[in-house]
């Protein structure tokens, strides 16, 4: 039999009257009262001598998670000494509950023992943390049993107390570590060091103080909100690390969401559809896991502080005094790593300021974009110094200053530039080279293209959308405006509709679908540079034209991940590109080099050598006295290749057979040949348009 564990007691009599209702309650999962199973299930009570009249132990009422965390509460029931029934209990009443048939063999001594058991179990029902005592339970209702997992957990704790304590402390330590790491996480991979994570975050001190004083429900709500916010900040920190690694800047919470579709396309080209989906699924899983872990960690630490208010208050006060002292004295582990940290607050302030700057920049840039010194220049006063010339503006993907100066890549690239420059000289060409500082880094090539072409600093997607939606005069547009050139674009990287064609002033566009390529893709690159140039010759340059050509060509073979890399083949064997099948299969796989910095540098250098050689070979074979080539890089390669503190400089060269072309830029002080020197002047990339237009006879007319 199971008694209600309230403080109410039965009157001590020699024999219970038959008309007194029994307090026996039958749980749903217990044998029905009055059956043989019920009689068998009755547990013995020490003082009862007759086995068939022994009463089962009364189960404790359900308690909340707080009581479950206190082993002492469980110990009370197990270790409580037997108590005798009060001979004269005050205000003792017999609760009126429906009569349950008791075993006929029950004796007065057994009933007295049951009453004693009820008295003994009362302290447990009144232990701290219990949600409600049986005194609050309406008469006739059955006290619900603890959930199964709580019964199992409580039993496991009693059976293995040492392991339970170790597990509890370990869980708390992990929760504390998660919160501290989230609060102190750097946003750049090269700043990850132990000293960065052993500081005192002021945010944790304020948070602890708040959670200590709050009541239970508000505390849980605040902990959930803080945990989710901390998880979101951690996700943004990871994005900052990735963007700094690849693009040399942090994640812009306003503008950069559109780049994820490009990232997905890059992953698909590099690892295939299955690999890209797997990586995307892993990323989503990690985001959910981070949010869940930070939230549960803050809740656990808040509950721990609430259960140990005095200790938590003292600890928080000591940490606060230590933080103020270290901040006032400027105590640091090392240069730039203060013990008193405000990392999270500073990060939030920076992001908030970034949002304000981004929103403000849109209106300011729109005004700047409307100002154009050559917007109203008459066609006959534009580019008079280049009339009759076949112009080529060619971008080489990721061709940055590091390719020429980095000790790993430079030997091979410099040797190639020297050899290709000799080819040019032998063919009657000459070149001058300088440096331009790109508006982008590691990726987003279109920002570099638009900066160079428009003469505006296009450093983010918002500016790009603004300028391409307007009528800014671009370099191809200036040639088109004169009416003296036909403008064409050869862009194998374009795989879908490209509305920017009109903005750039390109009459005829040859994208990846119009170049007739039948060979394999080389990771992200849709076709080798040698093929793209050969197709340009076959489809455009070799045809008869009433006007000279102004051609914009973008070469993509040096796009990351630099595996596999095409090889030069005899010009008469290029064909439709089928020859590259064997080369692609024999090449290295992206996974072989993408995570290795040294291998990435080596393969990147080889890809630049291939692209430069493809371009110069084409110029020597198909160029003539009227050919003028401008080629440059759009941006530096990613930080894993160029270095964490590399500049944004890219090389730029102008090549021509006519000496008058290069004479017009003699005052630029560029270096002779295809390789600029270390002391060659460096301009911002957006300055090139106006300098170029002015050098070749264009008259400003705002």
XYZ file of C-alpha atoms in Angstrom:
702
model
C 0.000 0.000 0.000
C 1.118 3.566 -0.672
C 0.275 6.449 1.644
C -0.084 10.115 0.783
C 3.073 11.740 2.150
C 1.461 14.813 3.705
C 1.912 15.923 7.293
C -1.573 14.687 8.235
C -1.487 11.593 10.484
C -3.854 8.838 11.510
C -5.063 8.724 15.123
C -3.229 6.065 17.042
C -5.804 3.444 18.045
C -5.629 -0.197 18.881
C -7.881 -1.049 15.982
C -8.952 0.998 12.975
C -12.743 1.253 12.652
C -14.108 -0.432 9.604
C -15.863 2.751 8.454
C -12.590 4.771 8.269
C -11.589 5.073 4.580
C -8.186 3.691 3.705
C -5.439 6.087 2.479
C -4.095 3.494 0.080
C -3.548 4.868 -3.448
C -3.003 2.683 -6.468
C -0.601 4.153 -9.070
C -1.451 3.569 -12.682
C 1.438 1.220 -13.222
C 0.981 -0.722 -9.945
C -1.074 -3.910 -9.476
C -4.669 -3.203 -8.730
C -5.493 -3.071 -5.063
C -7.111 -6.128 -3.692
C -5.639 -8.494 -6.243
C -3.132 -11.228 -5.536
C -0.501 -9.205 -7.415
C -1.052 -6.283 -5.084
C -0.679 -8.470 -2.064
C 2.527 -9.939 -3.399
C 3.922 -6.469 -4.254
C 3.535 -5.127 -0.731
C 6.992 -4.384 0.650
C 7.889 -5.107 4.236
C 8.133 -2.432 6.911
C 10.770 -3.228 9.556
C 8.502 -3.109 12.575
C 5.735 -5.245 11.038
C 6.168 -8.879 12.009
C 3.570 -10.504 9.773
C 4.941 -10.700 6.174
C 1.506 -10.842 4.650
C 0.547 -7.555 6.302
C 3.632 -5.536 5.378
C 3.132 -2.249 3.538
C 5.183 -1.173 0.501
C 7.480 1.793 0.674
C 5.823 5.034 -0.271
C 7.331 6.645 -3.357
C 8.435 10.246 -3.103
C 6.341 12.884 -4.864
C 7.711 14.392 -8.077
C 10.175 17.211 -7.606
C 11.584 19.678 -10.075
C 15.042 19.780 -11.557
C 16.415 21.654 -8.574
C 15.687 18.783 -6.201
C 17.038 16.324 -8.740
C 20.352 18.142 -8.576
C 20.564 17.775 -4.787
C 21.730 14.317 -3.767
C 21.157 15.225 -0.130
C 17.382 15.193 -0.675
C 17.526 11.608 -1.833
C 19.732 10.681 1.056
C 17.122 11.962 3.528
C 14.682 9.275 2.561
C 17.240 6.509 2.609
C 18.865 7.415 5.911
C 15.947 8.794 7.978
C 15.534 6.895 11.307
C 12.284 5.230 12.081
C 9.883 7.594 13.757
C 7.160 6.629 16.161
C 3.648 7.841 15.691
C 2.708 10.833 17.797
C 0.389 9.511 20.507
C -1.659 12.699 20.388
C -1.273 14.317 16.960
C -2.690 17.789 16.767
C -5.463 18.481 14.294
C -5.059 15.008 12.839
C -7.786 14.129 10.461
C -8.525 11.100 8.468
C -8.786 12.171 4.816
C -11.924 11.110 3.103
C -10.992 9.251 -0.018
C -12.863 6.470 -1.774
C -12.574 3.261 0.108
C -10.131 0.793 -1.331
C -10.426 -2.845 -0.363
C -7.599 -3.727 1.982
C -6.266 -7.218 2.497
C -8.257 -9.042 5.161
C -5.073 -10.128 6.895
C -4.043 -6.571 7.668
C -3.423 -6.091 11.404
C -3.533 -3.027 13.634
C 0.230 -3.204 13.974
C 0.606 -2.985 10.200
C -1.674 0.021 10.021
C 0.297 1.676 12.782
C 3.488 0.965 10.828
C 2.002 2.573 7.740
C 1.230 5.692 9.669
C 4.794 5.727 10.933
C 6.099 5.428 7.397
C 3.983 8.416 6.347
C 5.494 10.467 9.164
C 9.003 9.435 8.242
C 8.623 10.421 4.596
C 7.168 13.837 5.299
C 10.521 15.690 5.431
C 11.361 14.619 1.905
C 8.126 16.046 0.571
C 9.000 19.346 2.241
C 12.572 19.446 0.978
C 13.714 22.599 -0.839
C 13.023 22.594 -4.540
C 9.883 20.474 -4.419
C 7.269 21.847 -6.717
C 4.361 21.067 -4.407
C 3.760 19.031 -1.277
C 0.954 16.575 -0.894
C -0.644 19.024 1.494
C -1.524 21.058 -1.571
C -2.880 18.046 -3.458
C -6.689 17.946 -3.606
C -8.209 15.099 -1.645
C -8.761 11.993 -3.703
C -6.139 12.867 -6.326
C -3.142 10.658 -6.954
C 0.275 12.311 -6.710
C 1.963 11.812 -10.116
C 5.078 9.687 -10.156
C 8.375 11.245 -11.241
C 9.133 11.016 -14.932
C 10.981 7.911 -15.917
C 14.199 9.717 -16.821
C 14.214 11.424 -13.439
C 13.746 8.111 -11.644
C 16.516 6.550 -13.694
C 18.826 9.544 -13.187
C 18.118 9.657 -9.470
C 18.803 5.951 -9.160
C 22.022 6.251 -11.109
C 23.172 9.137 -8.898
C 22.526 7.105 -5.765
C 24.310 4.088 -7.172
C 27.333 6.011 -8.528
C 27.633 9.223 -6.471
C 31.275 9.897 -7.355
C 30.682 9.512 -11.096
C 27.598 11.716 -10.818
C 29.573 14.478 -9.111
C 32.368 14.228 -11.686
C 29.850 14.415 -14.530
C 28.128 17.435 -12.984
C 31.386 19.315 -12.476
C 32.579 18.405 -15.978
C 29.359 19.638 -17.533
C 29.626 22.898 -15.611
C 33.262 23.335 -16.651
C 32.381 22.732 -20.303
C 29.525 25.241 -20.085
C 31.858 27.829 -18.575
C 34.476 27.173 -21.275
C 31.888 27.570 -24.055
C 30.737 30.923 -22.694
C 34.279 32.245 -22.166
C 35.445 31.135 -25.633
C 32.378 32.702 -27.243
C 33.002 35.985 -25.415
C 36.733 36.132 -26.250
C 36.899 34.570 -29.737
C 39.121 36.584 -32.138
C 37.897 37.370 -35.636
C 41.164 36.524 -37.395
C 42.736 33.081 -37.548
C 46.267 34.329 -36.853
C 45.149 35.838 -33.516
C 44.111 32.525 -31.984
C 46.438 31.990 -29.023
C 46.043 30.817 -25.439
C 46.475 34.304 -23.971
C 43.394 35.480 -25.859
C 41.190 33.062 -23.871
C 42.507 33.525 -20.318
C 41.284 37.082 -19.866
C 38.438 38.462 -17.768
C 35.435 39.321 -19.967
C 33.475 42.150 -18.413
C 30.338 40.882 -20.155
C 30.479 37.657 -18.122
C 30.760 39.590 -14.859
C 27.744 41.773 -15.636
C 25.788 38.743 -16.842
C 26.524 36.762 -13.683
C 25.460 39.649 -11.459
C 22.171 39.944 -13.340
C 21.362 36.228 -13.240
C 22.064 36.027 -9.501
C 19.429 38.608 -8.549
C 16.661 37.564 -10.938
C 13.794 35.260 -9.894
C 13.581 31.880 -11.558
C 11.342 32.573 -14.564
C 12.926 35.918 -15.534
C 16.343 34.345 -15.012
C 15.571 31.521 -17.439
C 14.182 33.974 -20.000
C 17.220 36.249 -19.764
C 19.563 33.251 -19.949
C 17.872 31.965 -23.102
C 18.012 35.379 -24.741
C 21.655 35.883 -23.748
C 22.607 32.392 -24.884
C 21.015 32.815 -28.298
C 22.642 36.222 -28.681
C 26.017 34.824 -27.709
C 25.548 31.974 -30.182
C 24.627 34.382 -32.977
C 27.695 36.486 -32.200
C 29.840 33.332 -32.317
C 28.461 32.455 -35.758
C 29.254 35.980 -36.974
C 32.758 35.634 -35.534
C 33.259 32.455 -37.549
C 32.070 34.324 -40.646
C 34.543 37.102 -39.860
C 37.341 34.537 -39.694
C 36.335 33.060 -43.048
C 35.947 36.432 -44.757
C 39.272 37.648 -43.377
C 40.891 34.462 -44.618
C 39.447 34.690 -48.129
C 38.543 38.334 -48.728
C 40.865 40.169 -46.364
C 38.005 41.829 -44.486
C 35.326 40.993 -41.959
C 31.755 39.927 -42.670
C 29.362 42.773 -43.445
C 26.036 41.891 -41.827
C 24.165 44.145 -44.247
C 25.716 43.371 -47.631
C 27.439 40.011 -47.622
C 24.497 37.618 -47.421
C 24.251 37.620 -51.213
C 27.761 36.132 -51.425
C 26.630 32.794 -50.010
C 25.091 31.817 -53.340
C 28.453 32.476 -55.011
C 30.170 30.449 -52.302
C 27.773 27.574 -52.909
C 28.555 27.698 -56.631
C 32.271 27.694 -55.898
C 31.933 24.682 -53.597
C 29.891 22.848 -56.197
C 32.494 23.489 -58.895
C 35.276 22.419 -56.537
C 33.785 19.405 -54.734
C 30.797 18.468 -56.884
C 27.097 18.679 -56.021
C 27.274 16.011 -53.326
C 30.260 17.591 -51.654
C 28.712 21.052 -51.770
C 25.442 19.795 -50.251
C 27.372 17.962 -47.550
C 29.351 21.074 -46.652
C 26.176 23.182 -46.614
C 24.422 20.645 -44.368
C 27.425 20.558 -42.043
C 27.461 24.358 -41.852
C 23.751 24.481 -40.939
C 24.257 21.758 -38.324
C 27.159 23.641 -36.777
C 25.122 26.847 -36.581
C 22.298 25.032 -34.790
C 24.767 23.295 -32.481
C 26.476 26.577 -31.579
C 23.159 28.254 -30.766
C 22.025 25.281 -28.675
C 25.301 24.900 -26.772
C 25.653 28.567 -25.866
C 22.020 28.751 -24.741
C 22.200 25.620 -22.564
C 25.529 26.739 -21.138
C 24.207 30.121 -20.008
C 21.097 28.492 -18.500
C 23.187 25.976 -16.554
C 25.547 28.595 -15.200
C 22.611 30.823 -14.243
C 20.891 28.001 -12.351
C 24.146 27.118 -10.594
C 24.588 30.718 -9.474
C 21.000 30.850 -8.229
C 21.434 27.665 -6.147
C 24.679 28.963 -4.651
C 23.837 32.630 -4.306
C 26.292 33.466 -1.554
C 29.294 31.843 -3.241
C 28.342 33.228 -6.650
C 27.975 36.741 -5.260
C 31.386 36.647 -3.590
C 33.046 35.259 -6.733
C 31.416 37.859 -8.973
C 32.459 40.674 -6.629
C 36.089 39.462 -6.565
C 36.195 39.180 -10.362
C 34.674 42.641 -10.753
C 37.295 44.197 -8.471
C 40.054 42.341 -10.321
C 38.729 43.523 -13.680
C 38.536 47.167 -12.588
C 42.060 46.999 -11.147
C 43.549 45.435 -14.291
C 41.706 47.898 -16.519
C 42.864 50.883 -14.488
C 46.493 49.721 -14.477
C 46.445 48.544 -18.102
C 47.716 45.064 -17.188
C 48.414 42.935 -20.276
C 49.565 39.386 -21.019
C 51.286 40.664 -24.134
C 51.097 43.640 -26.434
C 47.488 44.144 -27.428
C 46.103 41.438 -25.085
C 44.775 43.113 -21.908
C 43.610 40.950 -19.003
C 40.512 43.122 -18.561
C 38.589 42.342 -21.744
C 35.759 44.231 -23.426
C 36.002 42.146 -26.591
C 32.315 41.377 -27.068
C 31.147 44.914 -26.351
C 33.715 46.294 -28.772
C 32.695 43.745 -31.413
C 29.040 44.711 -31.065
C 29.900 48.397 -31.242
C 31.977 47.789 -34.373
C 29.163 45.861 -36.066
C 26.638 48.533 -35.156
C 28.931 51.234 -36.545
C 29.493 49.140 -39.658
C 25.748 48.969 -40.224
C 25.430 52.742 -39.813
C 28.343 53.384 -42.176
C 26.947 50.988 -44.758
C 23.528 52.607 -44.748
C 25.038 56.084 -44.859
C 27.501 55.121 -47.593
C 24.732 54.223 -50.019
C 23.402 57.788 -50.198
C 26.867 59.346 -50.250
C 28.166 57.047 -52.982
C 25.136 57.710 -55.168
C 26.102 61.387 -55.167
C 29.760 60.604 -55.942
C 28.820 58.308 -58.812
C 26.936 61.133 -60.543
C 30.087 63.254 -60.776
C 32.091 62.304 -63.849
C 34.769 64.520 -65.403
C 34.275 62.846 -68.796
C 30.516 62.378 -68.769
C 29.849 65.180 -71.256
C 32.991 64.922 -73.372
C 32.013 64.920 -77.063
C 32.785 61.654 -78.903
C 35.352 63.299 -81.169
C 37.311 64.431 -78.083
C 37.613 60.976 -76.532
C 40.655 58.710 -76.968
C 42.071 60.572 -79.933
C 45.530 59.124 -79.269
C 44.373 55.540 -79.869
C 42.323 55.873 -83.030
C 42.796 52.916 -85.343
C 44.198 50.634 -82.616
C 42.852 47.193 -81.731
C 42.453 47.424 -77.966
C 42.472 44.514 -75.519
C 41.796 44.914 -71.798
C 42.473 41.573 -70.132
C 42.043 40.599 -66.480
C 44.018 37.679 -65.080
C 42.190 36.146 -62.143
C 43.928 36.608 -58.743
C 47.128 37.966 -60.323
C 48.485 39.864 -57.323
C 51.712 41.408 -56.142
C 52.420 38.324 -54.036
C 52.924 36.300 -57.201
C 55.933 38.470 -58.031
C 57.371 39.004 -54.554
C 56.510 35.985 -52.382
C 59.560 33.709 -51.935
C 57.570 30.553 -52.698
C 55.788 31.774 -55.847
C 58.103 34.502 -57.130
C 60.918 32.372 -58.575
C 58.650 30.595 -61.036
C 56.474 33.615 -61.865
C 59.432 35.979 -62.284
C 61.159 33.498 -64.583
C 57.997 33.277 -66.677
C 57.638 37.069 -66.893
C 61.267 37.381 -67.975
C 60.868 34.698 -70.635
C 57.580 36.104 -71.946
C 59.012 39.636 -72.036
C 61.817 38.340 -74.244
C 59.223 36.833 -76.578
C 57.538 40.217 -76.821
C 60.791 42.009 -77.519
C 61.729 39.488 -80.195
C 58.327 40.047 -81.827
C 58.751 43.832 -81.825
C 56.554 44.621 -78.796
C 57.453 46.673 -75.730
C 55.819 46.919 -72.315
C 55.619 49.169 -69.271
C 54.322 47.974 -65.897
C 53.113 49.466 -62.616
C 51.065 48.715 -59.498
C 47.386 49.304 -58.787
C 45.690 48.873 -55.415
C 42.547 46.802 -55.913
C 39.254 47.572 -54.218
C 38.842 43.901 -53.310
C 40.989 41.086 -51.990
C 40.882 37.306 -52.317
C 37.633 37.254 -54.298
C 34.649 39.251 -55.591
C 36.481 39.874 -58.846
C 33.630 41.942 -60.255
C 34.442 44.660 -57.709
C 37.952 44.949 -59.146
C 36.653 44.923 -62.723
C 34.110 47.658 -62.070
C 36.598 49.788 -60.116
C 39.121 49.678 -62.949
C 36.530 50.327 -65.665
C 34.421 53.019 -63.979
C 36.989 55.089 -62.113
C 35.004 54.679 -58.874
C 36.048 52.833 -55.736
C 33.672 49.830 -55.778
C 34.539 48.078 -52.532
C 31.250 46.349 -51.715
C 28.181 44.840 -53.314
C 25.993 47.827 -52.534
C 28.289 50.185 -54.443
C 28.450 47.703 -57.291
C 24.661 47.607 -57.579
C 24.481 51.385 -57.406
C 27.060 52.072 -60.119
C 25.925 49.332 -62.503
C 22.357 50.623 -62.272
C 23.513 54.039 -63.511
C 25.114 55.429 -66.663
C 28.684 55.953 -65.547
C 31.176 56.146 -68.419
C 33.366 53.028 -68.385
C 36.502 52.384 -70.405
C 34.720 50.111 -72.909
C 31.858 52.609 -72.890
C 34.230 55.445 -73.766
C 35.518 53.503 -76.794
C 31.946 52.739 -77.803
C 30.861 56.371 -77.376
C 33.404 57.525 -79.950
C 31.726 55.398 -82.597
C 35.202 54.404 -83.804
C 35.342 50.943 -82.164
C 33.231 47.797 -81.934
C 33.118 46.555 -78.358
C 33.105 42.847 -77.515
C 33.445 40.842 -74.320
C 34.947 37.372 -73.886
C 33.954 36.182 -70.419
C 34.106 32.415 -69.864
C 33.241 32.898 -66.200
C 29.753 34.202 -67.054
C 27.360 31.237 -66.925
C 23.986 32.991 -66.722
C 22.291 36.222 -67.734
C 24.555 39.246 -67.260
C 22.624 42.532 -67.247
C 25.833 44.509 -66.581
C 26.698 44.134 -70.263
C 24.791 47.312 -71.050
C 26.436 49.255 -68.237
C 29.929 48.388 -69.494
C 29.065 49.349 -73.062
C 29.757 45.917 -74.582
C 27.979 45.348 -77.884
C 28.621 41.631 -78.264
C 29.157 39.220 -75.367
C 30.719 35.765 -75.607
C 30.028 33.956 -72.348
C 30.769 30.349 -71.406
C 27.890 29.094 -73.578
C 28.940 30.903 -76.751
C 32.595 29.960 -77.035
C 32.013 26.432 -78.354
C 33.951 24.637 -75.628
C 33.467 20.828 -75.456
C 36.138 19.980 -72.902
C 36.007 19.556 -69.091
C 35.798 22.253 -66.453
C 38.920 22.885 -64.444
C 37.317 23.251 -61.025
C 35.645 26.693 -61.006
C 37.127 27.721 -64.371
C 34.807 26.716 -67.204
C 37.625 26.427 -69.750
C 41.405 26.924 -70.046
C 42.686 30.407 -70.876
C 44.420 29.137 -73.993
C 41.101 27.890 -75.331
C 39.257 31.145 -74.476
C 41.868 33.191 -76.383
C 41.813 30.757 -79.298
C 38.023 30.993 -79.449
C 38.273 34.799 -79.388
C 40.584 34.640 -82.390
C 38.325 32.223 -84.262
C 35.007 33.912 -83.493
C 35.963 37.589 -83.356
C 39.470 38.804 -84.036
C 40.097 36.905 -87.260
C 36.896 38.194 -88.833
C 36.816 41.268 -91.066
C 35.649 44.418 -89.300
C 34.728 47.876 -90.458
C 36.105 49.257 -87.194
C 38.906 48.320 -84.807
C 37.961 46.139 -81.846
C 37.782 47.109 -78.204
C 37.848 43.696 -76.474
C 37.373 42.980 -72.773
C 38.656 39.499 -71.894
C 38.618 37.803 -68.505
C 40.922 34.826 -68.015
C 39.891 32.374 -65.288
C 42.421 29.531 -65.126
C 44.164 31.102 -62.121
C 40.973 31.054 -60.043
C 41.192 29.169 -56.765
C 41.458 26.329 -55.792
C 44.238 26.031 -58.436
C 43.658 22.359 -59.075
C 43.626 20.927 -61.616
C 45.623 23.376 -63.756
C 45.526 23.240 -67.587
C 48.652 22.818 -69.651
C 49.683 24.580 -72.845
C 49.070 22.470 -75.939
C 50.104 23.088 -79.569
C 47.897 25.827 -80.982
C 46.697 23.690 -83.879
C 45.496 20.998 -81.429
C 43.250 23.166 -79.279
C 40.181 22.404 -81.393
C 36.928 22.273 -79.453
C 38.716 21.635 -76.160
C 38.363 17.845 -76.093
C 42.134 17.564 -75.827
C 41.906 18.858 -72.258
C 40.011 15.782 -71.004
C 43.177 13.817 -70.378
C 44.909 16.847 -68.850
C 42.061 17.452 -66.422
C 41.949 13.804 -65.327
C 45.706 13.728 -64.759
C 45.694 16.967 -62.749
C 45.615 17.349 -58.981
C 42.377 17.346 -57.041
C 41.244 20.421 -55.070
C 41.158 18.429 -51.835
C 44.848 17.637 -52.302
C 45.945 21.261 -51.915
C 43.071 23.402 -50.640
C 43.958 23.000 -46.949
C 47.741 23.156 -47.397
C 49.156 26.678 -47.584
C 52.468 25.689 -49.163
C 50.876 23.505 -51.823
C 48.305 26.223 -52.530
C 51.085 28.746 -53.072
C 52.946 26.422 -55.397
C 49.902 25.605 -57.500
C 48.758 29.232 -57.522
C 52.142 30.274 -58.902
C 51.879 27.654 -61.629
C 48.402 28.878 -62.595
C 49.680 32.464 -62.981
C 52.522 31.224 -65.144
C 50.023 29.376 -67.320
C 47.708 32.397 -67.724
C 50.515 34.868 -68.521
C 52.090 32.460 -71.014
C 48.741 31.828 -72.708
C 48.150 35.575 -73.131
C 51.624 36.482 -74.390
C 51.679 33.503 -76.766
C 48.405 34.718 -78.233
C 49.669 38.291 -78.596
C 52.894 37.237 -80.282
C 51.049 34.958 -82.707
C 48.030 37.107 -83.563
C 48.967 40.671 -82.584
C 50.074 43.333 -85.075
C 51.357 46.894 -85.201
C 47.953 48.247 -84.219
C 47.428 45.944 -81.235
C 47.476 47.517 -77.771
C 47.116 45.210 -74.776
C 46.376 46.250 -71.196
C 46.451 43.355 -68.743
C 46.283 43.278 -64.961
C 45.190 41.278 -61.972
C 41.786 41.893 -60.441
C 42.902 41.223 -56.847
C 45.383 39.400 -54.646
C 44.854 35.686 -53.911
C 43.377 34.629 -50.571
C 45.302 35.234 -47.347
C 46.343 31.569 -47.092
C 48.427 32.230 -50.241
C 49.299 35.928 -50.127
C 49.720 36.150 -46.354
C 47.688 37.683 -43.543
C 49.185 41.137 -43.980
C 49.694 41.327 -47.741
C 48.874 44.504 -49.637
C 46.028 44.736 -52.124
C 48.372 45.667 -54.965
C 48.177 44.002 -58.369
C 50.505 44.365 -61.379
C 49.317 46.155 -64.519
C 51.077 46.302 -67.907
C 50.533 48.087 -71.216
C 51.988 46.334 -74.283
C 52.207 47.734 -77.807
C 54.305 47.664 -80.976
C 53.780 51.325 -81.749
C 56.313 53.262 -79.589
C 54.034 56.311 -79.592
C 51.565 54.415 -77.429
C 54.062 53.958 -74.614
C 55.556 57.423 -75.096
C 52.249 58.947 -74.023
C 52.609 57.403 -70.562
C 56.308 58.134 -70.056
C 55.496 60.494 -67.173
C 53.812 57.651 -65.288
C 57.283 56.371 -64.332
C 56.292 52.760 -64.851
C 58.987 50.078 -65.155
C 60.051 48.720 -68.518
C 58.965 45.158 -69.257
C 56.251 42.954 -67.768
C 57.516 43.129 -64.189
C 57.076 46.281 -62.073
C 59.788 47.113 -59.554
C 59.377 47.484 -55.829
C 59.702 51.275 -56.091
C 57.373 51.606 -59.091
C 54.532 54.049 -58.268
C 51.362 52.575 -56.762
C 47.963 54.062 -57.670
C 44.523 53.209 -56.452
C 42.789 51.165 -59.107
C 39.966 53.669 -59.579
C 42.523 56.331 -60.617
C 43.464 54.448 -63.781
C 40.444 55.384 -65.893
C 40.906 59.146 -65.714
C 44.704 58.914 -66.107
C 44.318 56.664 -69.121
C 41.650 58.808 -70.795
C 43.706 61.947 -70.225
C 46.972 60.396 -71.491
C 45.343 59.342 -74.735
C 43.743 62.625 -75.723
C 40.404 62.765 -73.920
C 39.148 66.201 -72.872
C 37.404 66.443 -69.480
C 33.865 67.850 -69.638
C 31.997 67.345 -66.339
